[in-house]
Amino acid sequence: MPPQGIAQVLRNITRLNDPNLLVGTETHDDAGVYRLTDEIALVQTLDFFPPVVNDPFVYGQIAAANALSDVYAMGGIPKTALNLVGYPDDKLSLDWLGEILRGGAERCTEAGAVVLGGHTVRDAEIKFGLSVTGLVHPQKIWTNATARPGDRLVLTKPLGTGFVTTAHKANDCPEETLEAACASMVQLNAIGRAAVVEVGGAHSVTDVTGFGLAGHAFEMAEGSGVTLAIDLSRLPLLPDVEPLVQRRHLTRASATNREYVADGLQVEGKPDPVRLEVFYDAQTSGGLLVSIEAEKADVLVEAARKRSASRTCIIGEVLERPRPGLALLLRP
């Protein structure tokens, strides 16, 4: 569902007056957080989607990594997972489903999480994902609503997966580009989380998924009451993604992401049209967007890169709002 549609629905839901509900829906955060004790809080999330690649095992890996990412974005550690499956078992062999589940289980094992079971329904279209529960200390939660002026913005994965997977479906994607995208999508954001912990934490964190860098940066800016200034020239791109952009392999979400941020966006100069499209591109299992003190930013980049997040880089900064409503400032 488009982000503006979700926002409209959530406005009609009454927040429960429970002091243990630490993170709900108000800031469009990546997961909910509920305090159990003074030392332990639950982080809960779920995500699922249709296949983005033709290999069922890799699809399972990607979908699982994508769902697990929300827990990492809150500063938590995944502990348990439940499979969510829609599958046309009356049309397709169950062997394909077995490979999907095997791929998901492999990523959960890598994350140290246990798959407890799940739920399967017959559907006209394949869908797979996870409901994930993690743990975090109530005083060490990361949210997308606490970025501070003066911070630098660090992104831990390259962009362009929407273009790659769309081109792949159209049989118009080089194999090496698809392989690079899959390697990025299956990589757990445990890497980014560990790097942030190593440098002593960050002010604000979110992961970049279906709303694209545009939508998730917008929500961080709105939740924090600041402006995120992003340098398009610094955005890390997947290899050879530019020709796919030029051939207009856009996801349907690109247009809705563009519309979602339009009222709070200012663009300086004449930006590269390819990089501007990547800014709106819906990501699958993208990286963490981290708002961190300026003096820690380079240290964070190195900490993430030494853990194999080799494309981690600084992409911008956080400003006090120069005018009301200005959430995003794009620089060429």
PDB file of N, CA, C and O in Angstrom, residues 45-72 78 80-86 96-97 99-109 111 115 126-132 157 161 165 181-189 207 209-210 283-286:
ATOM      1  N   THR A  45       7.499  -7.145  14.516  1.00  0.00           N
ATOM      2  CA  THR A  45       7.285  -6.661  13.160  1.00  0.00           C
ATOM      3  C   THR A  45       6.861  -7.815  12.277  1.00  0.00           C
ATOM      4  O   THR A  45       6.982  -8.990  12.655  1.00  0.00           O
ATOM      5  N   LEU A  46       6.366  -7.512  11.089  1.00  0.00           N
ATOM      6  CA  LEU A  46       6.136  -8.538  10.075  1.00  0.00           C
ATOM      7  C   LEU A  46       6.202  -7.903   8.704  1.00  0.00           C
ATOM      8  O   LEU A  46       5.951  -6.709   8.541  1.00  0.00           O
ATOM      9  N   ASP A  47       6.590  -8.726   7.717  1.00  0.00           N
ATOM     10  CA  ASP A  47       6.676  -8.248   6.346  1.00  0.00           C
ATOM     11  C   ASP A  47       6.623  -9.445   5.410  1.00  0.00           C
ATOM     12  O   ASP A  47       7.153 -10.507   5.734  1.00  0.00           O
ATOM     13  N   PHE A  48       5.961  -9.264   4.261  1.00  0.00           N
ATOM     14  CA  PHE A  48       5.929 -10.310   3.247  1.00  0.00           C
ATOM     15  C   PHE A  48       5.627  -9.675   1.904  1.00  0.00           C
ATOM     16  O   PHE A  48       5.067  -8.578   1.833  1.00  0.00           O
ATOM     17  N   PHE A  49       6.014 -10.359   0.821  1.00  0.00           N
ATOM     18  CA  PHE A  49       5.786  -9.830  -0.519  1.00  0.00           C
ATOM     19  C   PHE A  49       5.946 -10.946  -1.551  1.00  0.00           C
ATOM     20  O   PHE A  49       6.476 -12.010  -1.246  1.00  0.00           O
ATOM     21  N   PRO A  50       5.491 -10.710  -2.797  1.00  0.00           N
ATOM     22  CA  PRO A  50       5.640 -11.706  -3.861  1.00  0.00           C
ATOM     23  C   PRO A  50       7.108 -11.872  -4.261  1.00  0.00           C
ATOM     24  O   PRO A  50       7.967 -11.055  -3.879  1.00  0.00           O
ATOM     25  N   PRO A  51       7.430 -12.885  -5.044  1.00  0.00           N
ATOM     26  CA  PRO A  51       8.828 -13.108  -5.462  1.00  0.00           C
ATOM     27  C   PRO A  51       9.407 -11.929  -6.228  1.00  0.00           C
ATOM     28  O   PRO A  51       8.733 -11.335  -7.077  1.00  0.00           O
ATOM     29  N   VAL A  52      10.661 -11.608  -5.914  1.00  0.00           N
ATOM     30  CA  VAL A  52      11.373 -10.558  -6.637  1.00  0.00           C
ATOM     31  C   VAL A  52      12.462 -11.141  -7.527  1.00  0.00           C
ATOM     32  O   VAL A  52      13.049 -10.421  -8.346  1.00  0.00           O
ATOM     33  N   VAL A  53      12.750 -12.428  -7.366  1.00  0.00           N
ATOM     34  CA  VAL A  53      13.700 -13.142  -8.217  1.00  0.00           C
ATOM     35  C   VAL A  53      13.112 -14.516  -8.522  1.00  0.00           C
ATOM     36  O   VAL A  53      12.168 -14.966  -7.869  1.00  0.00           O
ATOM     37  N   ASN A  54      13.700 -15.194  -9.503  1.00  0.00           N
ATOM     38  CA  ASN A  54      13.161 -16.483  -9.941  1.00  0.00           C
ATOM     39  C   ASN A  54      13.663 -17.665  -9.118  1.00  0.00           C
ATOM     40  O   ASN A  54      13.051 -18.735  -9.160  1.00  0.00           O
ATOM     41  N   ASP A  55      14.742 -17.496  -8.391  1.00  0.00           N
ATOM     42  CA  ASP A  55      15.293 -18.574  -7.565  1.00  0.00           C
ATOM     43  C   ASP A  55      14.537 -18.609  -6.237  1.00  0.00           C
ATOM     44  O   ASP A  55      14.612 -17.656  -5.455  1.00  0.00           O
ATOM     45  N   PRO A  56      13.815 -19.699  -5.940  1.00  0.00           N
ATOM     46  CA  PRO A  56      12.995 -19.718  -4.718  1.00  0.00           C
ATOM     47  C   PRO A  56      13.808 -19.645  -3.435  1.00  0.00           C
ATOM     48  O   PRO A  56      13.373 -19.027  -2.460  1.00  0.00           O
ATOM     49  N   PHE A  57      14.983 -20.255  -3.410  1.00  0.00           N
ATOM     50  CA  PHE A  57      15.824 -20.216  -2.214  1.00  0.00           C
ATOM     51  C   PHE A  57      16.284 -18.783  -1.940  1.00  0.00           C
ATOM     52  O   PHE A  57      16.203 -18.296  -0.809  1.00  0.00           O
ATOM     53  N   VAL A  58      16.743 -18.100  -2.982  1.00  0.00           N
ATOM     54  CA  VAL A  58      17.222 -16.723  -2.829  1.00  0.00           C
ATOM     55  C   VAL A  58      16.061 -15.801  -2.462  1.00  0.00           C
ATOM     56  O   VAL A  58      16.204 -14.909  -1.620  1.00  0.00           O
ATOM     57  N   TYR A  59      14.901 -16.041  -3.076  1.00  0.00           N
ATOM     58  CA  TYR A  59      13.713 -15.263  -2.710  1.00  0.00           C
ATOM     59  C   TYR A  59      13.398 -15.416  -1.230  1.00  0.00           C
ATOM     60  O   TYR A  59      13.116 -14.436  -0.524  1.00  0.00           O
ATOM     61  N   GLY A  60      13.468 -16.641  -0.719  1.00  0.00           N
ATOM     62  CA  GLY A  60      13.236 -16.869   0.704  1.00  0.00           C
ATOM     63  C   GLY A  60      14.249 -16.140   1.567  1.00  0.00           C
ATOM     64  O   GLY A  60      13.898 -15.558   2.608  1.00  0.00           O
ATOM     65  N   GLN A  61      15.508 -16.162   1.137  1.00  0.00           N
ATOM     66  CA  GLN A  61      16.555 -15.444   1.874  1.00  0.00           C
ATOM     67  C   GLN A  61      16.261 -13.944   1.914  1.00  0.00           C
ATOM     68  O   GLN A  61      16.383 -13.293   2.960  1.00  0.00           O
ATOM     69  N   ILE A  62      15.902 -13.384   0.759  1.00  0.00           N
ATOM     70  CA  ILE A  62      15.655 -11.947   0.668  1.00  0.00           C
ATOM     71  C   ILE A  62      14.475 -11.536   1.537  1.00  0.00           C
ATOM     72  O   ILE A  62      14.538 -10.551   2.289  1.00  0.00           O
ATOM     73  N   ALA A  63      13.384 -12.302   1.438  1.00  0.00           N
ATOM     74  CA  ALA A  63      12.193 -11.953   2.215  1.00  0.00           C
ATOM     75  C   ALA A  63      12.465 -12.018   3.711  1.00  0.00           C
ATOM     76  O   ALA A  63      11.994 -11.182   4.483  1.00  0.00           O
ATOM     77  N   ALA A  64      13.239 -13.021   4.137  1.00  0.00           N
ATOM     78  CA  ALA A  64      13.568 -13.153   5.552  1.00  0.00           C
ATOM     79  C   ALA A  64      14.477 -12.014   6.008  1.00  0.00           C
ATOM     80  O   ALA A  64      14.260 -11.408   7.065  1.00  0.00           O
ATOM     81  N   ALA A  65      15.511 -11.711   5.223  1.00  0.00           N
ATOM     82  CA  ALA A  65      16.425 -10.615   5.585  1.00  0.00           C
ATOM     83  C   ALA A  65      15.666  -9.297   5.682  1.00  0.00           C
ATOM     84  O   ALA A  65      15.936  -8.471   6.559  1.00  0.00           O
ATOM     85  N   ASN A  66      14.714  -9.102   4.787  1.00  0.00           N
ATOM     86  CA  ASN A  66      13.909  -7.884   4.787  1.00  0.00           C
ATOM     87  C   ASN A  66      13.087  -7.765   6.070  1.00  0.00           C
ATOM     88  O   ASN A  66      13.008  -6.696   6.668  1.00  0.00           O
ATOM     89  N   ALA A  67      12.471  -8.864   6.510  1.00  0.00           N
ATOM     90  CA  ALA A  67      11.657  -8.827   7.731  1.00  0.00           C
ATOM     91  C   ALA A  67      12.517  -8.667   8.974  1.00  0.00           C
ATOM     92  O   ALA A  67      12.183  -7.904   9.884  1.00  0.00           O
ATOM     93  N   LEU A  68      13.636  -9.374   9.024  1.00  0.00           N
ATOM     94  CA  LEU A  68      14.540  -9.278  10.171  1.00  0.00           C
ATOM     95  C   LEU A  68      15.097  -7.863  10.320  1.00  0.00           C
ATOM     96  O   LEU A  68      15.386  -7.407  11.431  1.00  0.00           O
ATOM     97  N   SER A  69      15.215  -7.159   9.204  1.00  0.00           N
ATOM     98  CA  SER A  69      15.824  -5.832   9.206  1.00  0.00           C
ATOM     99  C   SER A  69      15.117  -4.852  10.128  1.00  0.00           C
ATOM    100  O   SER A  69      15.757  -4.000  10.754  1.00  0.00           O
ATOM    101  N   ASP A  70      13.800  -4.955  10.233  1.00  0.00           N
ATOM    102  CA  ASP A  70      13.058  -4.012  11.076  1.00  0.00           C
ATOM    103  C   ASP A  70      13.482  -4.090  12.537  1.00  0.00           C
ATOM    104  O   ASP A  70      13.488  -3.081  13.243  1.00  0.00           O
ATOM    105  N   VAL A  71      13.812  -5.293  12.998  1.00  0.00           N
ATOM    106  CA  VAL A  71      14.268  -5.451  14.379  1.00  0.00           C
ATOM    107  C   VAL A  71      15.633  -4.795  14.556  1.00  0.00           C
ATOM    108  O   VAL A  71      15.874  -4.074  15.540  1.00  0.00           O
ATOM    109  N   TYR A  72      16.524  -5.019  13.602  1.00  0.00           N
ATOM    110  CA  TYR A  72      17.847  -4.393  13.684  1.00  0.00           C
ATOM    111  C   TYR A  72      17.735  -2.867  13.659  1.00  0.00           C
ATOM    112  O   TYR A  72      18.489  -2.164  14.351  1.00  0.00           O
ATOM    113  N   PRO A  78      16.926 -10.139  16.765  1.00  0.00           N
ATOM    114  CA  PRO A  78      15.839 -11.090  16.494  1.00  0.00           C
ATOM    115  C   PRO A  78      16.011 -12.372  17.296  1.00  0.00           C
ATOM    116  O   PRO A  78      17.115 -12.893  17.435  1.00  0.00           O
ATOM    117  N   THR A  80      12.832 -14.865  17.571  1.00  0.00           N
ATOM    118  CA  THR A  80      11.940 -15.876  17.007  1.00  0.00           C
ATOM    119  C   THR A  80      11.286 -15.335  15.741  1.00  0.00           C
ATOM    120  O   THR A  80      11.200 -14.119  15.531  1.00  0.00           O
ATOM    121  N   ALA A  81      10.831 -16.260  14.893  1.00  0.00           N
ATOM    122  CA  ALA A  81      10.158 -15.878  13.659  1.00  0.00           C
ATOM    123  C   ALA A  81       9.060 -16.881  13.339  1.00  0.00           C
ATOM    124  O   ALA A  81       9.152 -18.063  13.693  1.00  0.00           O
ATOM    125  N   LEU A  82       8.022 -16.394  12.673  1.00  0.00           N
ATOM    126  CA  LEU A  82       6.938 -17.226  12.169  1.00  0.00           C
ATOM    127  C   LEU A  82       6.817 -16.992  10.673  1.00  0.00           C
ATOM    128  O   LEU A  82       6.810 -15.842  10.213  1.00  0.00           O
ATOM    129  N   ASN A  83       6.726 -18.076   9.893  1.00  0.00           N
ATOM    130  CA  ASN A  83       6.574 -17.965   8.449  1.00  0.00           C
ATOM    131  C   ASN A  83       5.162 -17.499   8.089  1.00  0.00           C
ATOM    132  O   ASN A  83       4.177 -17.957   8.674  1.00  0.00           O
ATOM    133  N   LEU A  84       5.066 -16.593   7.112  1.00  0.00           N
ATOM    134  CA  LEU A  84       3.796 -16.157   6.542  1.00  0.00           C
ATOM    135  C   LEU A  84       3.810 -16.534   5.062  1.00  0.00           C
ATOM    136  O   LEU A  84       4.675 -16.059   4.318  1.00  0.00           O
ATOM    137  N   VAL A  85       2.870 -17.379   4.641  1.00  0.00           N
ATOM    138  CA  VAL A  85       2.921 -17.929   3.294  1.00  0.00           C
ATOM    139  C   VAL A  85       1.558 -17.841   2.615  1.00  0.00           C
ATOM    140  O   VAL A  85       0.541 -18.244   3.182  1.00  0.00           O
ATOM    141  N   GLY A  86       1.553 -17.309   1.407  1.00  0.00           N
ATOM    142  CA  GLY A  86       0.437 -17.452   0.486  1.00  0.00           C
ATOM    143  C   GLY A  86       0.960 -18.233  -0.701  1.00  0.00           C
ATOM    144  O   GLY A  86       1.986 -17.850  -1.290  1.00  0.00           O
ATOM    145  N   TRP A  96       8.810 -25.985  -4.791  1.00  0.00           N
ATOM    146  CA  TRP A  96       9.187 -24.576  -4.852  1.00  0.00           C
ATOM    147  C   TRP A  96       8.998 -23.931  -3.487  1.00  0.00           C
ATOM    148  O   TRP A  96       9.846 -23.177  -3.011  1.00  0.00           O
ATOM    149  N   LEU A  97       7.886 -24.256  -2.829  1.00  0.00           N
ATOM    150  CA  LEU A  97       7.627 -23.715  -1.496  1.00  0.00           C
ATOM    151  C   LEU A  97       8.681 -24.200  -0.506  1.00  0.00           C
ATOM    152  O   LEU A  97       9.136 -23.431   0.352  1.00  0.00           O
ATOM    153  N   GLU A  99      11.766 -24.799  -1.048  1.00  0.00           N
ATOM    154  CA  GLU A  99      12.991 -24.025  -1.233  1.00  0.00           C
ATOM    155  C   GLU A  99      12.856 -22.611  -0.668  1.00  0.00           C
ATOM    156  O   GLU A  99      13.804 -22.053  -0.119  1.00  0.00           O
ATOM    157  N   ILE A 100      11.665 -22.026  -0.806  1.00  0.00           N
ATOM    158  CA  ILE A 100      11.434 -20.701  -0.214  1.00  0.00           C
ATOM    159  C   ILE A 100      11.634 -20.757   1.300  1.00  0.00           C
ATOM    160  O   ILE A 100      12.347 -19.928   1.879  1.00  0.00           O
ATOM    161  N   LEU A 101      11.008 -21.751   1.928  1.00  0.00           N
ATOM    162  CA  LEU A 101      11.114 -21.880   3.387  1.00  0.00           C
ATOM    163  C   LEU A 101      12.547 -22.185   3.811  1.00  0.00           C
ATOM    164  O   LEU A 101      13.005 -21.711   4.854  1.00  0.00           O
ATOM    165  N   ARG A 102      13.240 -22.951   2.997  1.00  0.00           N
ATOM    166  CA  ARG A 102      14.640 -23.268   3.322  1.00  0.00           C
ATOM    167  C   ARG A 102      15.492 -22.012   3.280  1.00  0.00           C
ATOM    168  O   ARG A 102      16.362 -21.798   4.146  1.00  0.00           O
ATOM    169  N   GLY A 103      15.257 -21.150   2.281  1.00  0.00           N
ATOM    170  CA  GLY A 103      16.001 -19.892   2.197  1.00  0.00           C
ATOM    171  C   GLY A 103      15.711 -18.989   3.382  1.00  0.00           C
ATOM    172  O   GLY A 103      16.622 -18.378   3.956  1.00  0.00           O
ATOM    173  N   GLY A 104      14.436 -18.900   3.774  1.00  0.00           N
ATOM    174  CA  GLY A 104      14.089 -18.084   4.936  1.00  0.00           C
ATOM    175  C   GLY A 104      14.721 -18.610   6.207  1.00  0.00           C
ATOM    176  O   GLY A 104      15.235 -17.837   7.029  1.00  0.00           O
ATOM    177  N   ALA A 105      14.691 -19.931   6.365  1.00  0.00           N
ATOM    178  CA  ALA A 105      15.274 -20.544   7.566  1.00  0.00           C
ATOM    179  C   ALA A 105      16.779 -20.311   7.631  1.00  0.00           C
ATOM    180  O   ALA A 105      17.338 -20.099   8.716  1.00  0.00           O
ATOM    181  N   GLU A 106      17.432 -20.329   6.485  1.00  0.00           N
ATOM    182  CA  GLU A 106      18.891 -20.109   6.463  1.00  0.00           C
ATOM    183  C   GLU A 106      19.244 -18.720   6.987  1.00  0.00           C
ATOM    184  O   GLU A 106      20.171 -18.554   7.778  1.00  0.00           O
ATOM    185  N   ARG A 107      18.473 -17.701   6.578  1.00  0.00           N
ATOM    186  CA  ARG A 107      18.747 -16.344   7.059  1.00  0.00           C
ATOM    187  C   ARG A 107      18.417 -16.200   8.547  1.00  0.00           C
ATOM    188  O   ARG A 107      19.136 -15.505   9.278  1.00  0.00           O
ATOM    189  N   CYS A 108      17.365 -16.871   8.983  1.00  0.00           N
ATOM    190  CA  CYS A 108      17.025 -16.816  10.409  1.00  0.00           C
ATOM    191  C   CYS A 108      18.116 -17.467  11.252  1.00  0.00           C
ATOM    192  O   CYS A 108      18.485 -16.964  12.316  1.00  0.00           O
ATOM    193  N   THR A 109      18.631 -18.588  10.763  1.00  0.00           N
ATOM    194  CA  THR A 109      19.724 -19.258  11.474  1.00  0.00           C
ATOM    195  C   THR A 109      20.946 -18.353  11.545  1.00  0.00           C
ATOM    196  O   THR A 109      21.596 -18.236  12.598  1.00  0.00           O
ATOM    197  N   ALA A 111      20.930 -15.215  11.577  1.00  0.00           N
ATOM    198  CA  ALA A 111      20.606 -14.129  12.498  1.00  0.00           C
ATOM    199  C   ALA A 111      20.541 -14.591  13.950  1.00  0.00           C
ATOM    200  O   ALA A 111      20.412 -13.761  14.850  1.00  0.00           O
ATOM    201  N   VAL A 115      12.917 -20.296  13.990  1.00  0.00           N
ATOM    202  CA  VAL A 115      11.627 -20.337  13.319  1.00  0.00           C
ATOM    203  C   VAL A 115      10.717 -21.288  14.090  1.00  0.00           C
ATOM    204  O   VAL A 115      10.973 -22.486  14.170  1.00  0.00           O
ATOM    205  N   ILE A 126       2.092 -16.211  -5.163  1.00  0.00           N
ATOM    206  CA  ILE A 126       3.035 -16.559  -4.100  1.00  0.00           C
ATOM    207  C   ILE A 126       3.355 -15.321  -3.276  1.00  0.00           C
ATOM    208  O   ILE A 126       3.625 -14.247  -3.813  1.00  0.00           O
ATOM    209  N   LYS A 127       3.326 -15.471  -1.970  1.00  0.00           N
ATOM    210  CA  LYS A 127       3.780 -14.433  -1.048  1.00  0.00           C
ATOM    211  C   LYS A 127       4.509 -15.124   0.090  1.00  0.00           C
ATOM    212  O   LYS A 127       4.089 -16.189   0.552  1.00  0.00           O
ATOM    213  N   PHE A 128       5.580 -14.502   0.551  1.00  0.00           N
ATOM    214  CA  PHE A 128       6.323 -15.069   1.678  1.00  0.00           C
ATOM    215  C   PHE A 128       6.964 -13.966   2.492  1.00  0.00           C
ATOM    216  O   PHE A 128       7.397 -12.938   1.976  1.00  0.00           O
ATOM    217  N   GLY A 129       7.021 -14.188   3.788  1.00  0.00           N
ATOM    218  CA  GLY A 129       7.703 -13.277   4.697  1.00  0.00           C
ATOM    219  C   GLY A 129       7.688 -13.850   6.093  1.00  0.00           C
ATOM    220  O   GLY A 129       7.418 -15.039   6.298  1.00  0.00           O
ATOM    221  N   LEU A 130       7.991 -13.003   7.048  1.00  0.00           N
ATOM    222  CA  LEU A 130       8.108 -13.442   8.436  1.00  0.00           C
ATOM    223  C   LEU A 130       7.438 -12.454   9.375  1.00  0.00           C
ATOM    224  O   LEU A 130       7.418 -11.245   9.123  1.00  0.00           O
ATOM    225  N   SER A 131       6.923 -12.983  10.467  1.00  0.00           N
ATOM    226  CA  SER A 131       6.618 -12.195  11.651  1.00  0.00           C
ATOM    227  C   SER A 131       7.770 -12.436  12.613  1.00  0.00           C
ATOM    228  O   SER A 131       8.065 -13.584  12.952  1.00  0.00           O
ATOM    229  N   VAL A 132       8.438 -11.372  13.019  1.00  0.00           N
ATOM    230  CA  VAL A 132       9.672 -11.503  13.809  1.00  0.00           C
ATOM    231  C   VAL A 132       9.512 -10.832  15.163  1.00  0.00           C
ATOM    232  O   VAL A 132       8.963  -9.727  15.268  1.00  0.00           O
ATOM    233  N   LYS A 157      23.890   0.305   2.632  1.00  0.00           N
ATOM    234  CA  LYS A 157      23.797  -0.555   1.444  1.00  0.00           C
ATOM    235  C   LYS A 157      23.580   0.305   0.205  1.00  0.00           C
ATOM    236  O   LYS A 157      23.007   1.398   0.295  1.00  0.00           O
ATOM    237  N   THR A 161      17.727  -1.637  -6.042  1.00  0.00           N
ATOM    238  CA  THR A 161      17.171  -2.994  -6.146  1.00  0.00           C
ATOM    239  C   THR A 161      15.826  -3.015  -6.874  1.00  0.00           C
ATOM    240  O   THR A 161      15.503  -4.008  -7.543  1.00  0.00           O
ATOM    241  N   THR A 165      15.300  -5.654  -9.915  1.00  0.00           N
ATOM    242  CA  THR A 165      14.318  -6.735  -9.886  1.00  0.00           C
ATOM    243  C   THR A 165      13.244  -6.539 -10.962  1.00  0.00           C
ATOM    244  O   THR A 165      12.745  -7.517 -11.534  1.00  0.00           O
ATOM    245  N   ALA A 181      22.852  -7.361  -6.747  1.00  0.00           N
ATOM    246  CA  ALA A 181      21.648  -6.947  -6.025  1.00  0.00           C
ATOM    247  C   ALA A 181      21.216  -8.015  -5.037  1.00  0.00           C
ATOM    248  O   ALA A 181      20.849  -7.702  -3.894  1.00  0.00           O
ATOM    249  N   CYS A 182      21.259  -9.278  -5.446  1.00  0.00           N
ATOM    250  CA  CYS A 182      20.862 -10.363  -4.543  1.00  0.00           C
ATOM    251  C   CYS A 182      21.801 -10.449  -3.349  1.00  0.00           C
ATOM    252  O   CYS A 182      21.357 -10.650  -2.208  1.00  0.00           O
ATOM    253  N   ALA A 183      23.097 -10.296  -3.590  1.00  0.00           N
ATOM    254  CA  ALA A 183      24.060 -10.328  -2.489  1.00  0.00           C
ATOM    255  C   ALA A 183      23.765  -9.219  -1.483  1.00  0.00           C
ATOM    256  O   ALA A 183      23.881  -9.418  -0.264  1.00  0.00           O
ATOM    257  N   SER A 184      23.377  -8.054  -1.979  1.00  0.00           N
ATOM    258  CA  SER A 184      23.040  -6.943  -1.095  1.00  0.00           C
ATOM    259  C   SER A 184      21.751  -7.233  -0.340  1.00  0.00           C
ATOM    260  O   SER A 184      21.664  -6.997   0.876  1.00  0.00           O
ATOM    261  N   MET A 185      20.742  -7.760  -1.027  1.00  0.00           N
ATOM    262  CA  MET A 185      19.440  -7.974  -0.402  1.00  0.00           C
ATOM    263  C   MET A 185      19.467  -9.078   0.651  1.00  0.00           C
ATOM    264  O   MET A 185      18.733  -9.012   1.648  1.00  0.00           O
ATOM    265  N   VAL A 186      20.296 -10.099   0.467  1.00  0.00           N
ATOM    266  CA  VAL A 186      20.327 -11.183   1.458  1.00  0.00           C
ATOM    267  C   VAL A 186      21.221 -10.838   2.648  1.00  0.00           C
ATOM    268  O   VAL A 186      21.160 -11.501   3.693  1.00  0.00           O
ATOM    269  N   GLN A 187      22.031  -9.796   2.517  1.00  0.00           N
ATOM    270  CA  GLN A 187      22.908  -9.406   3.623  1.00  0.00           C
ATOM    271  C   GLN A 187      22.080  -8.887   4.792  1.00  0.00           C
ATOM    272  O   GLN A 187      21.236  -8.016   4.642  1.00  0.00           O
ATOM    273  N   LEU A 188      22.316  -9.416   5.956  1.00  0.00           N
ATOM    274  CA  LEU A 188      21.568  -9.012   7.147  1.00  0.00           C
ATOM    275  C   LEU A 188      22.019  -7.641   7.631  1.00  0.00           C
ATOM    276  O   LEU A 188      23.215  -7.339   7.654  1.00  0.00           O
ATOM    277  N   ASN A 189      21.068  -6.838   8.061  1.00  0.00           N
ATOM    278  CA  ASN A 189      21.420  -5.548   8.648  1.00  0.00           C
ATOM    279  C   ASN A 189      21.947  -5.675  10.072  1.00  0.00           C
ATOM    280  O   ASN A 189      22.143  -4.659  10.754  1.00  0.00           O
ATOM    281  N   ASP A 207      15.373   1.627   8.427  1.00  0.00           N
ATOM    282  CA  ASP A 207      15.870   0.873   7.281  1.00  0.00           C
ATOM    283  C   ASP A 207      15.148   1.343   6.027  1.00  0.00           C
ATOM    284  O   ASP A 207      14.064   1.909   6.075  1.00  0.00           O
ATOM    285  N   THR A 209      13.363   0.498   2.727  1.00  0.00           N
ATOM    286  CA  THR A 209      12.688  -0.600   2.039  1.00  0.00           C
ATOM    287  C   THR A 209      11.688  -0.029   1.022  1.00  0.00           C
ATOM    288  O   THR A 209      12.063   0.763   0.180  1.00  0.00           O
ATOM    289  N   GLY A 210      10.423  -0.427   1.122  1.00  0.00           N
ATOM    290  CA  GLY A 210       9.472  -0.143   0.062  1.00  0.00           C
ATOM    291  C   GLY A 210       9.190   1.312  -0.229  1.00  0.00           C
ATOM    292  O   GLY A 210       8.793   1.663  -1.345  1.00  0.00           O
ATOM    293  N   GLN A 283      13.042   0.025  -2.426  1.00  0.00           N
ATOM    294  CA  GLN A 283      14.081  -0.956  -2.154  1.00  0.00           C
ATOM    295  C   GLN A 283      13.490  -2.215  -1.506  1.00  0.00           C
ATOM    296  O   GLN A 283      12.504  -2.144  -0.773  1.00  0.00           O
ATOM    297  N   THR A 284      14.121  -3.325  -1.770  1.00  0.00           N
ATOM    298  CA  THR A 284      13.812  -4.567  -1.069  1.00  0.00           C
ATOM    299  C   THR A 284      15.024  -4.922  -0.224  1.00  0.00           C
ATOM    300  O   THR A 284      16.140  -5.008  -0.740  1.00  0.00           O
ATOM    301  N   SER A 285      14.799  -5.077   1.081  1.00  0.00           N
ATOM    302  CA  SER A 285      15.886  -5.420   2.003  1.00  0.00           C
ATOM    303  C   SER A 285      17.075  -4.476   1.836  1.00  0.00           C
ATOM    304  O   SER A 285      18.212  -4.899   1.655  1.00  0.00           O
ATOM    305  N   GLY A 286      16.779  -3.176   1.893  1.00  0.00           N
ATOM    306  CA  GLY A 286      17.830  -2.171   1.770  1.00  0.00           C
ATOM    307  C   GLY A 286      18.608  -2.001   3.065  1.00  0.00           C
ATOM    308  O   GLY A 286      18.418  -2.728   4.040  1.00  0.00           O
TER     309      GLY A 286
END
